[in-house]
GROMACS .gro file of C-alpha atoms in nm:
model
  335
    1UNK     CA    1  10.475   7.467  11.035
    2UNK     CA    2  10.276   7.219  11.241
    3UNK     CA    3   9.924   7.359  11.274
    4UNK     CA    4   9.865   7.244  11.631
    5UNK     CA    5  10.185   7.407  11.749
    6UNK     CA    6  10.091   7.730  11.567
    7UNK     CA    7   9.752   7.741  11.726
    8UNK     CA    8   9.891   7.682  12.074
    9UNK     CA    9  10.134   7.968  12.022
   10UNK     CA   10   9.864   8.183  11.873
   11UNK     CA   11   9.617   8.164  12.157
   12UNK     CA   12   9.862   8.291  12.421
   13UNK     CA   13   9.825   8.656  12.304
   14UNK     CA   14   9.748   8.969  12.486
   15UNK     CA   15   9.964   8.966  12.797
   16UNK     CA   16  10.022   9.322  12.902
   17UNK     CA   17  10.328   9.226  13.119
   18UNK     CA   18  10.497   9.036  12.837
   19UNK     CA   19  10.419   9.308  12.584
   20UNK     CA   20  10.574   9.574  12.802
   21UNK     CA   21  10.882   9.364  12.877
   22UNK     CA   22  10.935   9.284  12.508
   23UNK     CA   23  10.896   9.649  12.424
   24UNK     CA   24  11.149   9.765  12.679
   25UNK     CA   25  11.399   9.509  12.556
   26UNK     CA   26  11.402   9.652  12.212
   27UNK     CA   27  11.621   9.934  12.089
   28UNK     CA   28  11.510  10.266  12.232
   29UNK     CA   29  11.655  10.445  11.924
   30UNK     CA   30  11.399  10.306  11.680
   31UNK     CA   31  11.040  10.429  11.676
   32UNK     CA   32  10.771  10.176  11.758
   33UNK     CA   33  10.538  10.099  11.465
   34UNK     CA   34  10.217   9.885  11.504
   35UNK     CA   35  10.083   9.711  11.192
   36UNK     CA   36   9.715   9.628  11.147
   37UNK     CA   37   9.616   9.390  10.866
   38UNK     CA   38   9.441   9.060  10.806
   39UNK     CA   39   9.423   8.904  10.453
   40UNK     CA   40   9.714   8.781  10.241
   41UNK     CA   41   9.755   9.111  10.057
   42UNK     CA   42   9.828   9.279  10.393
   43UNK     CA   43  10.100   9.020  10.453
   44UNK     CA   44  10.284   9.172  10.155
   45UNK     CA   45  10.282   9.503  10.333
   46UNK     CA   46  10.402   9.346  10.655
   47UNK     CA   47  10.687   9.168  10.471
   48UNK     CA   48  10.805   9.502  10.322
   49UNK     CA   49  10.797   9.655  10.669
   50UNK     CA   50  10.993   9.370  10.824
   51UNK     CA   51  11.257   9.402  10.554
   52UNK     CA   52  11.280   9.781  10.585
   53UNK     CA   53  11.313   9.761  10.963
   54UNK     CA   54  11.617   9.545  10.933
   55UNK     CA   55  11.802   9.797  10.722
   56UNK     CA   56  12.111   9.957  10.902
   57UNK     CA   57  11.968  10.301  10.888
   58UNK     CA   58  11.606  10.205  10.973
   59UNK     CA   59  11.423  10.450  11.187
   60UNK     CA   60  11.152  10.209  11.311
   61UNK     CA   61  11.071   9.854  11.424
   62UNK     CA   62  10.746   9.662  11.410
   63UNK     CA   63  10.653   9.651  11.780
   64UNK     CA   64  10.321   9.470  11.743
   65UNK     CA   65  10.071   9.332  11.498
   66UNK     CA   66   9.692   9.369  11.517
   67UNK     CA   67   9.481   9.135  11.310
   68UNK     CA   68   9.145   8.964  11.284
   69UNK     CA   69   9.073   8.684  11.535
   70UNK     CA   70   9.121   8.316  11.420
   71UNK     CA   71   8.836   8.200  11.185
   72UNK     CA   72   8.730   7.874  11.044
   73UNK     CA   73   8.865   7.782  10.705
   74UNK     CA   74   8.853   7.483  10.472
   75UNK     CA   75   8.471   7.474  10.486
   76UNK     CA   76   8.469   7.546  10.861
   77UNK     CA   77   8.675   7.246  10.965
   78UNK     CA   78   8.983   7.427  11.098
   79UNK     CA   79   9.014   7.729  11.324
   80UNK     CA   80   9.313   7.915  11.181
   81UNK     CA   81   9.483   8.250  11.243
   82UNK     CA   82   9.452   8.517  10.976
   83UNK     CA   83   9.703   8.516  10.685
   84UNK     CA   84   9.884   8.807  10.848
   85UNK     CA   85   9.917   8.627  11.181
   86UNK     CA   86  10.023   8.306  11.010
   87UNK     CA   87  10.286   8.494  10.812
   88UNK     CA   88  10.418   8.678  11.123
   89UNK     CA   89  10.442   8.349  11.317
   90UNK     CA   90  10.631   8.184  11.031
   91UNK     CA   91  10.887   8.468  11.049
   92UNK     CA   92  10.937   8.414  11.419
   93UNK     CA   93  10.755   8.722  11.533
   94UNK     CA   94  10.655   8.691  11.911
   95UNK     CA   95  10.312   8.545  11.941
   96UNK     CA   96  10.241   8.756  12.244
   97UNK     CA   97  10.280   9.077  12.039
   98UNK     CA   98  10.009   8.968  11.793
   99UNK     CA   99   9.677   9.106  11.911
  100UNK     CA  100   9.342   8.977  11.782
  101UNK     CA  101   9.067   9.182  11.934
  102UNK     CA  102   8.712   9.132  11.824
  103UNK     CA  103   8.686   9.515  11.818
  104UNK     CA  104   8.959   9.770  11.812
  105UNK     CA  105   8.794   9.966  12.094
  106UNK     CA  106   8.829   9.693  12.358
  107UNK     CA  107   8.964   9.826  12.675
  108UNK     CA  108   9.217   9.545  12.734
  109UNK     CA  109   9.350   9.575  12.381
  110UNK     CA  110   9.386   9.948  12.406
  111UNK     CA  111   9.569   9.916  12.734
  112UNK     CA  112   9.811   9.672  12.577
  113UNK     CA  113   9.864   9.903  12.284
  114UNK     CA  114   9.930  10.208  12.500
  115UNK     CA  115  10.191  10.004  12.692
  116UNK     CA  116  10.382   9.965  12.375
  117UNK     CA  117  10.396  10.340  12.319
  118UNK     CA  118  10.370  10.323  11.939
  119UNK     CA  119  10.471  10.629  11.744
  120UNK     CA  120  10.282  10.529  11.433
  121UNK     CA  121  10.013  10.273  11.329
  122UNK     CA  122   9.990  10.137  10.969
  123UNK     CA  123   9.672   9.977  10.841
  124UNK     CA  124   9.630   9.765  10.533
  125UNK     CA  125   9.298   9.581  10.493
  126UNK     CA  126   9.263   9.534  10.864
  127UNK     CA  127   8.884   9.490  10.860
  128UNK     CA  128   8.773   9.665  11.182
  129UNK     CA  129   8.664  10.019  11.241
  130UNK     CA  130   8.915  10.221  11.439
  131UNK     CA  131   8.747  10.440  11.713
  132UNK     CA  132   8.877  10.773  11.824
  133UNK     CA  133   9.028  10.635  12.142
  134UNK     CA  134   9.246  10.412  11.923
  135UNK     CA  135   9.341  10.690  11.684
  136UNK     CA  136   9.446  10.913  11.982
  137UNK     CA  137   9.718  10.666  12.085
  138UNK     CA  138   9.998  10.702  11.820
  139UNK     CA  139  10.135  11.059  11.825
  140UNK     CA  140  10.243  11.039  11.455
  141UNK     CA  141   9.889  10.921  11.362
  142UNK     CA  142   9.759  10.619  11.179
  143UNK     CA  143   9.830  10.578  10.800
  144UNK     CA  144   9.619  10.356  10.576
  145UNK     CA  145   9.704  10.200  10.245
  146UNK     CA  146   9.387  10.223  10.037
  147UNK     CA  147   9.359  10.050   9.693
  148UNK     CA  148   9.202  10.344   9.502
  149UNK     CA  149   9.280  10.696   9.399
  150UNK     CA  150   9.113  10.876   9.688
  151UNK     CA  151   8.858  11.037   9.705
  152UNK     CA  152   8.739  10.778   9.442
  153UNK     CA  153   8.601  10.460   9.574
  154UNK     CA  154   8.594  10.508   9.948
  155UNK     CA  155   8.464  10.206  10.130
  156UNK     CA  156   8.496   9.826  10.172
  157UNK     CA  157   8.529   9.722   9.798
  158UNK     CA  158   8.728   9.979   9.599
  159UNK     CA  159   8.894   9.738   9.366
  160UNK     CA  160   8.574   9.539   9.293
  161UNK     CA  161   8.374   9.845   9.228
  162UNK     CA  162   8.634  10.012   9.010
  163UNK     CA  163   8.642   9.700   8.788
  164UNK     CA  164   8.267   9.673   8.788
  165UNK     CA  165   8.254  10.035   8.657
  166UNK     CA  166   8.503   9.946   8.381
  167UNK     CA  167   8.770  10.188   8.518
  168UNK     CA  168   9.061  10.223   8.277
  169UNK     CA  169   9.293  10.335   8.558
  170UNK     CA  170   9.302  10.307   8.930
  171UNK     CA  171   9.564  10.326   9.195
  172UNK     CA  172   9.663  10.315   9.556
  173UNK     CA  173   9.675  10.595   9.820
  174UNK     CA  174   9.846  10.650  10.141
  175UNK     CA  175   9.622  10.856  10.375
  176UNK     CA  176   9.598  10.954  10.737
  177UNK     CA  177   9.306  10.781  10.910
  178UNK     CA  178   9.027  10.995  11.049
  179UNK     CA  179   8.694  10.891  11.192
  180UNK     CA  180   8.512  10.949  10.860
  181UNK     CA  181   8.544  10.653  10.618
  182UNK     CA  182   8.864  10.683  10.407
  183UNK     CA  183   8.839  11.061  10.427
  184UNK     CA  184   9.178  11.164  10.566
  185UNK     CA  185   9.449  11.375  10.401
  186UNK     CA  186   9.634  11.199  10.126
  187UNK     CA  187  10.013  11.171  10.162
  188UNK     CA  188  10.084  11.015   9.823
  189UNK     CA  189   9.934  10.797   9.557
  190UNK     CA  190  10.035  10.581   9.261
  191UNK     CA  191   9.832  10.539   8.939
  192UNK     CA  192   9.808  10.214   8.751
  193UNK     CA  193   9.650  10.138   8.416
  194UNK     CA  194   9.377   9.858   8.430
  195UNK     CA  195   9.403   9.579   8.179
  196UNK     CA  196   9.065   9.483   8.046
  197UNK     CA  197   9.107   9.117   8.138
  198UNK     CA  198   9.256   9.153   8.496
  199UNK     CA  199   9.039   9.020   8.778
  200UNK     CA  200   8.985   9.162   9.125
  201UNK     CA  201   9.220   8.928   9.323
  202UNK     CA  202   9.514   8.994   9.086
  203UNK     CA  203   9.451   9.370   9.073
  204UNK     CA  204   9.415   9.379   9.455
  205UNK     CA  205   9.748   9.198   9.495
  206UNK     CA  206   9.915   9.431   9.257
  207UNK     CA  207   9.780   9.745   9.423
  208UNK     CA  208   9.902   9.631   9.773
  209UNK     CA  209  10.242   9.545   9.628
  210UNK     CA  210  10.269   9.895   9.488
  211UNK     CA  211  10.120  10.033   9.810
  212UNK     CA  212  10.392   9.866  10.017
  213UNK     CA  213  10.662  10.026   9.801
  214UNK     CA  214  10.495  10.368   9.831
  215UNK     CA  215  10.472  10.324  10.212
  216UNK     CA  216  10.841  10.242  10.250
  217UNK     CA  217  10.931  10.540  10.028
  218UNK     CA  218  10.717  10.776  10.233
  219UNK     CA  219  10.788  10.638  10.590
  220UNK     CA  220  11.082  10.873  10.658
  221UNK     CA  221  10.859  11.177  10.599
  222UNK     CA  222  10.578  11.025  10.798
  223UNK     CA  223  10.809  10.961  11.092
  224UNK     CA  224  10.965  11.302  11.097
  225UNK     CA  225  10.629  11.472  11.071
  226UNK     CA  226  10.683  11.639  10.725
  227UNK     CA  227  10.415  11.414  10.564
  228UNK     CA  228  10.159  11.573  10.786
  229UNK     CA  229  10.242  11.911  10.639
  230UNK     CA  230  10.241  11.805  10.282
  231UNK     CA  231   9.932  11.578  10.293
  232UNK     CA  232   9.648  11.711  10.077
  233UNK     CA  233   9.286  11.718  10.193
  234UNK     CA  234   9.049  11.527   9.974
  235UNK     CA  235   8.802  11.703   9.747
  236UNK     CA  236   8.469  11.596   9.890
  237UNK     CA  237   8.300  11.705   9.562
  238UNK     CA  238   8.469  11.421   9.383
  239UNK     CA  239   8.392  11.143   9.631
  240UNK     CA  240   8.261  10.809   9.496
  241UNK     CA  241   8.166  10.517   9.721
  242UNK     CA  242   8.256  10.148   9.709
  243UNK     CA  243   8.002   9.969   9.926
  244UNK     CA  244   8.051   9.608  10.036
  245UNK     CA  245   7.953   9.343   9.785
  246UNK     CA  246   7.665   9.105   9.861
  247UNK     CA  247   7.610   8.754   9.743
  248UNK     CA  248   7.279   8.863   9.579
  249UNK     CA  249   7.476   9.076   9.335
  250UNK     CA  250   7.645   8.778   9.178
  251UNK     CA  251   7.374   8.696   8.931
  252UNK     CA  252   7.419   8.797   8.567
  253UNK     CA  253   7.127   8.927   8.355
  254UNK     CA  254   7.184   8.888   7.985
  255UNK     CA  255   6.957   9.185   7.919
  256UNK     CA  256   7.262   9.400   8.001
  257UNK     CA  257   7.540   9.475   7.748
  258UNK     CA  258   7.822   9.227   7.727
  259UNK     CA  259   8.086   9.477   7.846
  260UNK     CA  260   7.884   9.540   8.167
  261UNK     CA  261   7.871   9.164   8.237
  262UNK     CA  262   8.231   9.117   8.156
  263UNK     CA  263   8.333   9.382   8.404
  264UNK     CA  264   8.110   9.228   8.669
  265UNK     CA  265   8.282   8.885   8.615
  266UNK     CA  266   8.618   9.044   8.668
  267UNK     CA  267   8.510   9.249   8.962
  268UNK     CA  268   8.343   8.953   9.158
  269UNK     CA  269   8.613   8.694   9.079
  270UNK     CA  270   8.722   8.515   9.391
  271UNK     CA  271   8.421   8.614   9.601
  272UNK     CA  272   8.127   8.598   9.552
  273UNK     CA  273   8.184   8.490   9.197
  274UNK     CA  274   7.923   8.529   8.917
  275UNK     CA  275   7.642   8.294   8.828
  276UNK     CA  276   7.376   8.273   8.551
  277UNK     CA  277   7.070   8.066   8.496
  278UNK     CA  278   7.007   7.937   8.138
  279UNK     CA  279   6.734   7.723   7.991
  280UNK     CA  280   6.819   7.401   7.806
  281UNK     CA  281   6.537   7.317   7.563
  282UNK     CA  282   6.485   6.965   7.424
  283UNK     CA  283   6.398   7.020   7.057
  284UNK     CA  284   6.212   6.686   7.036
  285UNK     CA  285   5.958   6.733   7.315
  286UNK     CA  286   5.998   7.107   7.400
  287UNK     CA  287   6.083   7.047   7.764
  288UNK     CA  288   6.292   7.304   7.944
  289UNK     CA  289   6.555   7.246   8.210
  290UNK     CA  290   6.690   7.541   8.406
  291UNK     CA  291   7.065   7.512   8.470
  292UNK     CA  292   7.284   7.734   8.694
  293UNK     CA  293   7.625   7.807   8.553
  294UNK     CA  294   7.935   7.955   8.736
  295UNK     CA  295   8.080   8.213   8.509
  296UNK     CA  296   8.458   8.248   8.590
  297UNK     CA  297   8.638   8.389   8.276
  298UNK     CA  298   8.478   8.588   7.990
  299UNK     CA  299   8.549   8.828   7.713
  300UNK     CA  300   8.340   9.055   7.496
  301UNK     CA  301   8.317   8.912   7.145
  302UNK     CA  302   8.177   9.006   6.806
  303UNK     CA  303   7.804   8.933   6.797
  304UNK     CA  304   7.845   8.850   6.424
  305UNK     CA  305   7.994   8.512   6.504
  306UNK     CA  306   7.645   8.407   6.608
  307UNK     CA  307   7.459   8.333   6.282
  308UNK     CA  308   7.100   8.369   6.165
  309UNK     CA  309   6.839   8.187   6.379
  310UNK     CA  310   7.098   8.141   6.656
  311UNK     CA  311   7.110   8.514   6.739
  312UNK     CA  312   6.898   8.472   7.041
  313UNK     CA  313   7.030   8.141   7.158
  314UNK     CA  314   7.347   8.039   7.342
  315UNK     CA  315   7.593   7.889   7.098
  316UNK     CA  316   7.907   7.688   7.120
  317UNK     CA  317   8.185   7.845   6.918
  318UNK     CA  318   8.549   7.741   6.926
  319UNK     CA  319   8.536   7.569   7.270
  320UNK     CA  320   8.349   7.855   7.427
  321UNK     CA  321   7.983   7.931   7.506
  322UNK     CA  322   7.862   8.256   7.350
  323UNK     CA  323   7.578   8.442   7.519
  324UNK     CA  324   7.369   8.695   7.332
  325UNK     CA  325   7.335   9.010   7.549
  326UNK     CA  326   7.164   9.347   7.545
  327UNK     CA  327   7.203   9.596   7.257
  328UNK     CA  328   7.313   9.323   7.016
  329UNK     CA  329   7.631   9.242   7.205
  330UNK     CA  330   7.778   8.899   7.291
  331UNK     CA  331   7.970   8.758   7.583
  332UNK     CA  332   8.204   8.461   7.547
  333UNK     CA  333   8.234   8.224   7.845
  334UNK     CA  334   8.584   8.082   7.826
  335UNK     CA  335   8.679   7.740   7.955
   0.00000   0.00000   0.00000
């Protein structure tokens, strides 16, 4: 798609008159569903909803999409729509039914949303807090796809924090949205084993793929109200939190065990990545040069491959750098 055309179409959003007219022209037999999401993983969910809505016996249609406003990409050079908006436009979804409020509590946005009379809202990595006046609009409620086994890892970075903790299993949950963070009743969940080499972007994509399947399976019960009856309240005594990751956390300290560092590398892959500072010593004159390394792929290796006097030094073994770590462990940086 021509990017200039896409942007012209994108910036003509949020016309109440057009939204109402478009809504009234759609089939009155199908329930209106509004989807909220922003990154590429959310586009996977939207694609599943589009496909399911086209089925002959479908009970719903996607009446509108809500996503983050356009942002600069490619090192700030281009102002581009979110991946969800871009995907929706590419499928021919009406641009005037894609809303991009800075905040989900804006009066104009909420007025447009009410005009569409949505029965249900679905969120998947939307990225904005939903206020009570938003949550009060859809009579069937708002359902969120959360990539963890709630009440574990409530918060902004559930996949990253699970990997950082070395979790052997995780999953995805469908839960009704309430004002408290990720605290609503759970409709259903799916458990997945975690491979010890998988990185956060790949695990996130896998969880949202499974989450989209779970959503489509559960939508009939959500739309007929029975999901509300079967949804289970979360056990607050088992809550763990997954706070947002900061750039400052990206540094590795080789005083820690290799397994801890390996899990951090997997967890922070994509963004913010992981880095380490190492000293290169000239054996002839003793000079030291501090070098910053990006650590992208690692594995925990047998410390015995580092021999004798090299036990405290970084060594080069079979096309990899091996870092001595805490408690006599070793981490291999793979190229």
